Amino acid sequence: MEFIKVNKAYAKHIALIQLNRPKELNALNLQLMGEIRDCLKELDQDDEVRVIIISGDERAFAAGADIKQMAGKSTIDMWKVDQFSTWDQINKTRKPIIAAVSGFALGGGCELAMTCDMIVASETAQFGQPEIKIGVMPGAGGTQRLTKALGKAKAMELVLTGKFISAEEALGYGLINKVVPVEVYLKEAVSLASEIAAMSPIAVQMAKEAVKRSFEVPLEEGLHFERKNFYMLFSSEDQKEGMNAFVEKRKPDFKGK
Ligand code: HXC
């Protein structure tokens, strides 16, 4: 991996993917996105890993797709490269992903954070979709996910003016989970990840799948899907362990089986 660093020993059951193009503010070139995709695919298959964190560095989570790589491209070039199939793969990750965001989360960087399941941000974080300033528009979910989180008026303002919002504002809109001082944003992300990692990984993944489904389908269909996953969990050992532990007044020890 050239543009990401992966640490599977960061904390128990937690893998950390750190974007590693600091000089370019972690601009997301095609190789970097491919590395994230491949890495997530591998981590999804690794039973030791239950939660994944994606971070950048203090100055930038990611300042967007790599403008220098895109500048001279034609429509057909872009179509042939088909970069969004990479994003689609990332979006299929079963395990929960937390974005730990400090500094710029712009354009594709904001979209990558929103593709994750939760966002823990430092007070210095800034979110925005500034593509309009370079003559294009969001392409990896910005118009959709931002609108679902912020509502039409504010999303429209951000997408049409390219202005940024602070972490505090993003928190107010429900775009992110938590804002903390920059010194501890990664620690906070790990703490949230550890809380989730203590649960049954099967229940966690099925619950994630059901919550995500709520964005795709009408209520009745979503409820049907939820019910199916709820029933399925009764064939896991973790369900027996969780409920027995409650009855026996002890802490459950979930094995992911
Ligand atoms: C390529 C980038 C980059 C980007 C920053 N850099 N953002 N390179 N693509 N998206 C590079 C700069 O060229 C510069 O390299 C170095 O990173 C530091 O950036 P500066 O501009 O010198 O830093 P600063 O003055 O602090 O300004 C920070 C900034 C600004 C406000 C974040 O860099 C900026 O506006 N970046 C572009 C943001 C953007 O438009 N993002 C959306 C991209 S389109 P050099 O070598 O010149 O010093 C997009 C579409 C997604 O994301 C669609 C699907 C994936």
mmCIF file of C-alpha atoms and ligand atoms in Angstrom:
data_model
loop_
_atom_site.group_PDB
_atom_site.id
_atom_site.type_symbol
_atom_site.label_atom_id
_atom_site.label_comp_id
_atom_site.label_asym_id
_atom_site.label_seq_id
_atom_site.Cartn_x
_atom_site.Cartn_y
_atom_site.Cartn_z
ATOM 1 C CA MET A 1 0.000 0.000 0.000
ATOM 2 C CA GLU A 2 1.551 3.284 -1.082
ATOM 3 C CA PHE A 3 -1.018 5.860 -0.027
ATOM 4 C CA ILE A 4 -2.588 4.331 3.064
ATOM 5 C CA LYS A 5 -1.208 2.931 6.307
ATOM 6 C CA VAL A 6 -3.060 0.059 7.910
ATOM 7 C CA ASN A 7 -2.750 -0.880 11.558
ATOM 8 C CA LYS A 8 -4.614 -3.919 12.809
ATOM 9 C CA ALA A 9 -3.018 -3.806 16.239
ATOM 10 C CA TYR A 10 -4.180 -0.309 17.120
ATOM 11 C CA ALA A 11 -6.720 -1.539 19.650
ATOM 12 C CA LYS A 12 -8.475 -4.854 20.266
ATOM 13 C CA HIS A 13 -10.696 -5.802 17.296
ATOM 14 C CA ILE A 14 -10.106 -2.425 15.644
ATOM 15 C CA ALA A 15 -8.277 -1.686 12.413
ATOM 16 C CA LEU A 16 -7.087 1.784 11.531
ATOM 17 C CA ILE A 17 -6.699 2.908 7.937
ATOM 18 C CA GLN A 18 -4.803 6.158 7.700
ATOM 19 C CA LEU A 19 -4.755 8.103 4.435
ATOM 20 C CA ASN A 20 -1.160 8.955 3.751
ATOM 21 C CA ARG A 21 -0.659 11.695 1.163
ATOM 22 C CA PRO A 22 -0.075 14.511 3.639
ATOM 23 C CA LYS A 23 1.574 16.937 1.203
ATOM 24 C CA GLU A 24 -1.465 16.766 -1.072
ATOM 25 C CA LEU A 25 -3.870 17.042 1.883
ATOM 26 C CA ASN A 26 -4.723 13.374 1.301
ATOM 27 C CA ALA A 27 -6.275 14.144 -2.085
ATOM 28 C CA LEU A 28 -7.985 10.969 -3.212
ATOM 29 C CA ASN A 29 -6.297 9.749 -6.350
ATOM 30 C CA LEU A 30 -7.473 6.568 -8.037
ATOM 31 C CA GLN A 31 -4.745 4.413 -6.544
ATOM 32 C CA LEU A 32 -5.508 5.606 -3.020
ATOM 33 C CA MET A 33 -9.210 4.830 -3.456
ATOM 34 C CA GLY A 34 -8.316 1.399 -4.848
ATOM 35 C CA GLU A 35 -6.133 0.760 -1.828
ATOM 36 C CA ILE A 36 -8.969 1.685 0.537
ATOM 37 C CA ARG A 37 -11.316 -0.640 -1.373
ATOM 38 C CA ASP A 38 -8.885 -3.580 -1.308
ATOM 39 C CA CYS A 39 -8.041 -3.029 2.321
ATOM 40 C CA LEU A 40 -11.694 -2.867 3.402
ATOM 41 C CA LYS A 41 -12.430 -6.046 1.492
ATOM 42 C CA GLU A 42 -9.646 -7.821 3.348
ATOM 43 C CA LEU A 43 -10.625 -6.415 6.754
ATOM 44 C CA ASP A 44 -14.231 -7.444 6.170
ATOM 45 C CA GLN A 45 -13.020 -11.065 5.933
ATOM 46 C CA ASP A 46 -10.769 -10.862 8.993
ATOM 47 C CA ASP A 47 -12.541 -12.275 12.072
ATOM 48 C CA GLU A 48 -10.164 -10.487 14.408
ATOM 49 C CA VAL A 49 -11.372 -7.107 13.126
ATOM 50 C CA ARG A 50 -14.805 -5.901 14.211
ATOM 51 C CA VAL A 51 -14.708 -2.154 13.590
ATOM 52 C CA ILE A 52 -12.711 -0.074 11.117
ATOM 53 C CA ILE A 53 -11.574 3.522 11.501
ATOM 54 C CA ILE A 54 -10.541 5.684 8.557
ATOM 55 C CA SER A 55 -8.557 8.801 9.352
ATOM 56 C CA GLY A 56 -6.330 11.317 7.654
ATOM 57 C CA ASP A 57 -4.004 13.561 9.614
ATOM 58 C CA GLU A 58 -4.541 16.702 11.683
ATOM 59 C CA ARG A 59 -4.488 19.073 8.715
ATOM 60 C CA ALA A 60 -6.747 17.091 6.442
ATOM 61 C CA PHE A 61 -8.962 14.061 6.409
ATOM 62 C CA ALA A 62 -9.016 14.505 2.625
ATOM 63 C CA ALA A 63 -9.318 17.660 0.521
ATOM 64 C CA GLY A 64 -11.244 15.884 -2.204
ATOM 65 C CA ALA A 65 -10.600 13.831 -5.287
ATOM 66 C CA ASP A 66 -7.233 14.553 -6.876
ATOM 67 C CA ILE A 67 -7.937 17.578 -9.060
ATOM 68 C CA LYS A 68 -4.567 17.306 -10.797
ATOM 69 C CA GLN A 69 -5.361 13.741 -11.839
ATOM 70 C CA MET A 70 -8.795 14.724 -13.195
ATOM 71 C CA ALA A 71 -8.049 18.096 -14.790
ATOM 72 C CA GLY A 72 -7.255 16.911 -18.334
ATOM 73 C CA LYS A 73 -9.700 14.018 -18.511
ATOM 74 C CA SER A 74 -12.524 13.667 -21.033
ATOM 75 C CA THR A 75 -15.939 12.194 -20.330
ATOM 76 C CA ILE A 76 -14.888 8.941 -21.980
ATOM 77 C CA ASP A 77 -11.664 8.807 -19.938
ATOM 78 C CA MET A 78 -13.721 9.198 -16.773
ATOM 79 C CA TRP A 79 -16.285 6.643 -17.905
ATOM 80 C CA LYS A 80 -13.610 4.075 -18.780
ATOM 81 C CA VAL A 81 -11.888 4.447 -15.419
ATOM 82 C CA ASP A 82 -15.243 3.854 -13.703
ATOM 83 C CA GLN A 83 -14.013 5.095 -10.350
ATOM 84 C CA PHE A 84 -17.431 4.862 -8.770
ATOM 85 C CA SER A 85 -17.426 1.072 -8.839
ATOM 86 C CA THR A 86 -14.634 1.442 -6.253
ATOM 87 C CA TRP A 87 -16.907 3.643 -4.148
ATOM 88 C CA ASP A 88 -19.749 1.132 -4.571
ATOM 89 C CA GLN A 89 -17.482 -1.611 -3.240
ATOM 90 C CA ILE A 90 -16.482 0.539 -0.264
ATOM 91 C CA ASN A 91 -20.145 1.136 0.452
ATOM 92 C CA LYS A 92 -20.715 -2.619 0.612
ATOM 93 C CA THR A 93 -18.395 -3.097 3.603
ATOM 94 C CA ARG A 94 -20.275 -5.061 6.241
ATOM 95 C CA LYS A 95 -18.302 -4.005 9.278
ATOM 96 C CA PRO A 96 -18.950 -0.582 10.761
ATOM 97 C CA ILE A 97 -16.598 2.164 9.635
ATOM 98 C CA ILE A 98 -15.934 5.281 11.672
ATOM 99 C CA ALA A 99 -14.378 8.322 9.992
ATOM 100 C CA ALA A 100 -12.033 10.176 12.334
ATOM 101 C CA VAL A 101 -11.932 13.628 10.776
ATOM 102 C CA SER A 102 -9.581 16.506 11.480
ATOM 103 C CA GLY A 103 -9.051 19.492 9.209
ATOM 104 C CA PHE A 104 -10.434 19.457 5.673
ATOM 105 C CA ALA A 105 -13.100 16.973 4.643
ATOM 106 C CA LEU A 106 -13.962 18.424 1.254
ATOM 107 C CA GLY A 107 -15.505 17.156 -1.959
ATOM 108 C CA GLY A 108 -14.658 13.472 -2.238
ATOM 109 C CA GLY A 109 -13.187 13.739 1.272
ATOM 110 C CA CYS A 110 -16.544 14.790 2.685
ATOM 111 C CA GLU A 111 -18.177 12.099 0.575
ATOM 112 C CA LEU A 112 -15.791 9.458 1.892
ATOM 113 C CA ALA A 113 -16.547 10.510 5.475
ATOM 114 C CA MET A 114 -20.284 10.340 4.718
ATOM 115 C CA THR A 115 -19.859 6.884 3.160
ATOM 116 C CA CYS A 116 -18.581 5.775 6.561
ATOM 117 C CA ASP A 117 -21.185 4.897 9.185
ATOM 118 C CA MET A 118 -20.240 7.445 11.829
ATOM 119 C CA ILE A 119 -18.026 10.501 12.026
ATOM 120 C CA VAL A 120 -15.974 11.649 14.983
ATOM 121 C CA ALA A 121 -14.478 15.068 14.299
ATOM 122 C CA SER A 122 -11.921 17.381 15.812
ATOM 123 C CA GLU A 123 -12.866 20.999 16.518
ATOM 124 C CA THR A 124 -10.757 21.962 13.505
ATOM 125 C CA ALA A 125 -12.710 19.866 11.041
ATOM 126 C CA GLN A 126 -14.364 21.553 8.081
ATOM 127 C CA PHE A 127 -16.873 19.876 5.813
ATOM 128 C CA GLY A 128 -17.886 21.012 2.370
ATOM 129 C CA GLN A 129 -18.582 20.185 -1.250
ATOM 130 C CA PRO A 130 -16.543 22.826 -3.104
ATOM 131 C CA GLU A 131 -16.690 21.105 -6.522
ATOM 132 C CA ILE A 132 -18.873 23.934 -7.839
ATOM 133 C CA LYS A 133 -15.865 26.258 -7.558
ATOM 134 C CA ILE A 134 -13.925 24.155 -10.049
ATOM 135 C CA GLY A 135 -16.770 23.873 -12.541
ATOM 136 C CA VAL A 136 -18.220 20.531 -11.559
ATOM 137 C CA MET A 137 -20.437 19.093 -8.843
ATOM 138 C CA PRO A 138 -20.272 16.308 -6.268
ATOM 139 C CA GLY A 139 -20.051 12.858 -7.846
ATOM 140 C CA ALA A 140 -19.628 10.368 -5.031
ATOM 141 C CA GLY A 141 -22.823 10.912 -3.097
ATOM 142 C CA GLY A 142 -22.466 14.532 -1.967
ATOM 143 C CA THR A 143 -25.797 15.722 -3.331
ATOM 144 C CA GLN A 144 -27.558 12.705 -1.851
ATOM 145 C CA ARG A 145 -25.982 11.946 1.520
ATOM 146 C CA LEU A 146 -25.432 15.577 2.466
ATOM 147 C CA THR A 147 -29.059 16.376 1.644
ATOM 148 C CA LYS A 148 -30.313 13.464 3.709
ATOM 149 C CA ALA A 149 -28.290 14.679 6.676
ATOM 150 C CA LEU A 150 -28.649 18.458 6.384
ATOM 151 C CA GLY A 151 -31.991 18.842 4.640
ATOM 152 C CA LYS A 152 -32.575 20.540 1.296
ATOM 153 C CA ALA A 153 -31.938 24.176 2.135
ATOM 154 C CA LYS A 154 -28.545 23.827 3.784
ATOM 155 C CA ALA A 155 -27.325 21.091 1.437
ATOM 156 C CA MET A 156 -28.299 23.230 -1.536
ATOM 157 C CA GLU A 157 -26.385 26.174 -0.070
ATOM 158 C CA LEU A 158 -23.235 24.114 0.465
ATOM 159 C CA VAL A 159 -23.372 22.408 -2.913
ATOM 160 C CA LEU A 160 -24.147 25.593 -4.878
ATOM 161 C CA THR A 161 -21.721 27.944 -3.104
ATOM 162 C CA GLY A 162 -18.985 25.508 -2.141
ATOM 163 C CA LYS A 163 -18.759 27.014 1.341
ATOM 164 C CA PHE A 164 -17.569 24.936 4.271
ATOM 165 C CA ILE A 165 -19.239 24.244 7.613
ATOM 166 C CA SER A 166 -17.441 23.779 10.901
ATOM 167 C CA ALA A 167 -17.511 20.628 12.998
ATOM 168 C CA GLU A 168 -19.861 22.324 15.484
ATOM 169 C CA GLU A 169 -22.292 23.194 12.700
ATOM 170 C CA ALA A 170 -22.035 19.706 11.249
ATOM 171 C CA LEU A 171 -22.843 18.306 14.685
ATOM 172 C CA GLY A 172 -25.904 20.537 14.913
ATOM 173 C CA TYR A 173 -27.155 19.165 11.598
ATOM 174 C CA GLY A 174 -26.604 15.568 12.655
ATOM 175 C CA LEU A 175 -23.977 15.011 9.982
ATOM 176 C CA ILE A 176 -21.476 13.842 12.560
ATOM 177 C CA ASN A 177 -21.529 12.088 15.925
ATOM 178 C CA LYS A 178 -19.118 14.003 18.077
ATOM 179 C CA VAL A 179 -16.764 17.000 18.178
ATOM 180 C CA VAL A 180 -13.711 16.850 20.427
ATOM 181 C CA PRO A 181 -10.399 18.683 20.789
ATOM 182 C CA VAL A 182 -7.928 17.890 18.044
ATOM 183 C CA GLU A 183 -5.552 16.143 20.454
ATOM 184 C CA VAL A 184 -8.091 13.409 21.174
ATOM 185 C CA TYR A 185 -10.160 12.949 18.021
ATOM 186 C CA LEU A 186 -8.520 9.646 17.143
ATOM 187 C CA LYS A 187 -8.735 8.455 20.729
ATOM 188 C CA GLU A 188 -12.453 9.272 20.759
ATOM 189 C CA ALA A 189 -12.968 7.386 17.519
ATOM 190 C CA VAL A 190 -11.199 4.384 19.030
ATOM 191 C CA SER A 191 -13.304 4.643 22.157
ATOM 192 C CA LEU A 192 -16.519 4.615 20.095
ATOM 193 C CA ALA A 193 -15.138 1.749 18.001
ATOM 194 C CA SER A 194 -14.269 -0.225 21.153
ATOM 195 C CA GLU A 195 -17.781 0.169 22.490
ATOM 196 C CA ILE A 196 -19.148 -1.333 19.272
ATOM 197 C CA ALA A 197 -16.431 -3.995 19.143
ATOM 198 C CA ALA A 198 -17.637 -5.310 22.521
ATOM 199 C CA MET A 199 -21.017 -6.224 20.965
ATOM 200 C CA SER A 200 -21.811 -9.284 18.882
ATOM 201 C CA PRO A 201 -20.153 -8.607 15.522
ATOM 202 C CA ILE A 202 -22.912 -10.508 13.739
ATOM 203 C CA ALA A 203 -25.650 -8.433 15.375
ATOM 204 C CA VAL A 204 -23.652 -5.269 14.678
ATOM 205 C CA GLN A 205 -23.283 -6.067 10.998
ATOM 206 C CA MET A 206 -26.913 -7.064 10.565
ATOM 207 C CA ALA A 207 -28.049 -3.954 12.395
ATOM 208 C CA LYS A 208 -25.802 -1.775 10.218
ATOM 209 C CA GLU A 209 -27.248 -3.421 7.122
ATOM 210 C CA ALA A 210 -30.797 -2.695 8.313
ATOM 211 C CA VAL A 211 -30.099 0.950 9.206
ATOM 212 C CA LYS A 212 -28.492 1.483 5.795
ATOM 213 C CA ARG A 213 -31.468 -0.136 4.118
ATOM 214 C CA SER A 214 -33.715 2.558 5.591
ATOM 215 C CA PHE A 215 -32.128 4.998 3.149
ATOM 216 C CA GLU A 216 -32.979 2.853 0.166
ATOM 217 C CA VAL A 217 -36.489 1.470 0.577
ATOM 218 C CA PRO A 218 -39.991 2.438 1.753
ATOM 219 C CA LEU A 219 -40.855 1.873 5.437
ATOM 220 C CA GLU A 220 -42.784 -1.356 4.982
ATOM 221 C CA GLU A 221 -39.978 -2.966 3.032
ATOM 222 C CA GLY A 222 -37.442 -1.698 5.565
ATOM 223 C CA LEU A 223 -39.453 -3.153 8.435
ATOM 224 C CA HIS A 224 -39.645 -6.464 6.618
ATOM 225 C CA PHE A 225 -35.868 -6.437 6.144
ATOM 226 C CA GLU A 226 -35.310 -5.524 9.791
ATOM 227 C CA ARG A 227 -37.521 -8.377 10.940
ATOM 228 C CA LYS A 228 -35.675 -10.876 8.760
ATOM 229 C CA ASN A 229 -32.331 -9.856 10.286
ATOM 230 C CA PHE A 230 -33.821 -9.864 13.798
ATOM 231 C CA TYR A 231 -35.036 -13.454 13.328
ATOM 232 C CA MET A 232 -31.739 -14.524 11.781
ATOM 233 C CA LEU A 233 -29.831 -13.449 14.867
ATOM 234 C CA PHE A 234 -31.635 -16.126 16.875
ATOM 235 C CA SER A 235 -29.506 -18.706 15.118
ATOM 236 C CA SER A 236 -26.305 -17.133 16.419
ATOM 237 C CA GLU A 237 -24.456 -18.295 19.524
ATOM 238 C CA ASP A 238 -24.032 -14.633 20.383
ATOM 239 C CA GLN A 239 -27.786 -14.243 20.844
ATOM 240 C CA LYS A 240 -27.792 -17.085 23.379
ATOM 241 C CA GLU A 241 -24.706 -15.679 25.080
ATOM 242 C CA GLY A 242 -26.125 -12.135 25.210
ATOM 243 C CA MET A 243 -29.492 -13.119 26.631
ATOM 244 C CA ASN A 244 -28.091 -15.720 29.043
ATOM 245 C CA ALA A 245 -25.528 -13.213 30.298
ATOM 246 C CA PHE A 246 -28.339 -10.769 31.011
ATOM 247 C CA VAL A 247 -30.306 -13.396 32.924
ATOM 248 C CA GLU A 248 -27.198 -14.521 34.834
ATOM 249 C CA LYS A 249 -26.257 -10.899 35.583
ATOM 250 C CA ARG A 250 -22.823 -11.082 33.966
ATOM 251 C CA LYS A 251 -21.021 -9.430 31.066
ATOM 252 C CA PRO A 252 -21.506 -11.216 27.733
ATOM 253 C CA ASP A 253 -18.528 -12.582 25.875
ATOM 254 C CA PHE A 254 -19.448 -12.392 22.196
ATOM 255 C CA LYS A 255 -17.539 -14.655 19.836
ATOM 256 C CA GLY A 256 -19.003 -13.634 16.506
ATOM 257 C CA LYS A 257 -20.616 -17.034 15.978
HETATM 258 C C1 HXC B 1 -5.088 17.734 -5.691
HETATM 259 C C2 HXC B 1 -4.761 19.073 -3.879
HETATM 260 C C3 HXC B 1 -6.139 19.027 -3.550
HETATM 261 C C4 HXC B 1 -6.986 18.255 -4.405
HETATM 262 C C5 HXC B 1 -5.147 20.260 -2.097
HETATM 263 N N1 HXC B 1 -4.199 19.838 -2.948
HETATM 264 N N2 HXC B 1 -6.340 19.782 -2.450
HETATM 265 N N3 HXC B 1 -4.250 18.439 -4.932
HETATM 266 N N4 HXC B 1 -6.411 17.639 -5.449
HETATM 267 N N5 HXC B 1 -8.293 18.099 -4.150
HETATM 268 C C6 HXC B 1 -2.756 20.141 -2.905
HETATM 269 C C7 HXC B 1 -2.471 21.564 -3.363
HETATM 270 O O1 HXC B 1 -2.416 21.624 -4.766
HETATM 271 C C8 HXC B 1 -1.129 21.798 -2.722
HETATM 272 O O2 HXC B 1 -0.131 21.153 -3.444
HETATM 273 C C9 HXC B 1 -1.265 21.066 -1.384
HETATM 274 O O3 HXC B 1 -2.301 20.115 -1.565
HETATM 275 C C10 HXC B 1 -1.649 22.006 -0.246
HETATM 276 O O4 HXC B 1 -2.818 22.708 -0.641
HETATM 277 P P1 HXC B 1 -2.927 24.315 -0.544
HETATM 278 O O5 HXC B 1 -4.007 24.710 -1.484
HETATM 279 O O6 HXC B 1 -1.591 24.942 -0.730
HETATM 280 O O7 HXC B 1 -3.368 24.501 0.982
HETATM 281 P P2 HXC B 1 -4.287 25.643 1.606
HETATM 282 O O8 HXC B 1 -3.903 26.966 1.048
HETATM 283 O O9 HXC B 1 -4.227 25.425 3.067
HETATM 284 O O10 HXC B 1 -5.760 25.341 1.088
HETATM 285 C C11 HXC B 1 -6.401 24.144 1.504
HETATM 286 C C12 HXC B 1 -7.685 23.910 0.641
HETATM 287 C C13 HXC B 1 -7.293 23.954 -0.843
HETATM 288 C C14 HXC B 1 -8.715 24.972 0.963
HETATM 289 C C15 HXC B 1 -8.227 22.548 1.062
HETATM 290 O O11 HXC B 1 -6.158 23.068 -1.059
HETATM 291 C C16 HXC B 1 -8.398 23.531 -1.740
HETATM 292 O O12 HXC B 1 -9.308 24.272 -2.026
HETATM 293 N N6 HXC B 1 -8.321 22.266 -2.276
HETATM 294 C C17 HXC B 1 -9.251 21.771 -3.225
HETATM 295 C C18 HXC B 1 -10.548 21.405 -2.560
HETATM 296 C C19 HXC B 1 -11.555 20.891 -3.566
HETATM 297 O O13 HXC B 1 -11.935 21.592 -4.513
HETATM 298 N N7 HXC B 1 -11.998 19.656 -3.418
HETATM 299 C C20 HXC B 1 -12.911 19.013 -4.311
HETATM 300 C C21 HXC B 1 -12.173 18.288 -5.403
HETATM 301 S S1 HXC B 1 -13.250 17.596 -6.615
HETATM 302 P P3 HXC B 1 1.049 21.994 -4.180
HETATM 303 O O14 HXC B 1 1.908 20.909 -4.776
HETATM 304 O O15 HXC B 1 0.362 22.816 -5.184
HETATM 305 O O16 HXC B 1 1.683 22.766 -3.081
HETATM 306 C C22 HXC B 1 -13.897 16.249 -5.881
HETATM 307 C C23 HXC B 1 -14.878 15.473 -6.681
HETATM 308 C C24 HXC B 1 -15.265 14.198 -6.015
HETATM 309 O O17 HXC B 1 -13.604 15.938 -4.779
HETATM 310 C C25 HXC B 1 -16.021 13.348 -6.954
HETATM 311 C C26 HXC B 1 -15.834 11.913 -6.882
HETATM 312 C C27 HXC B 1 -14.711 11.268 -6.259
#
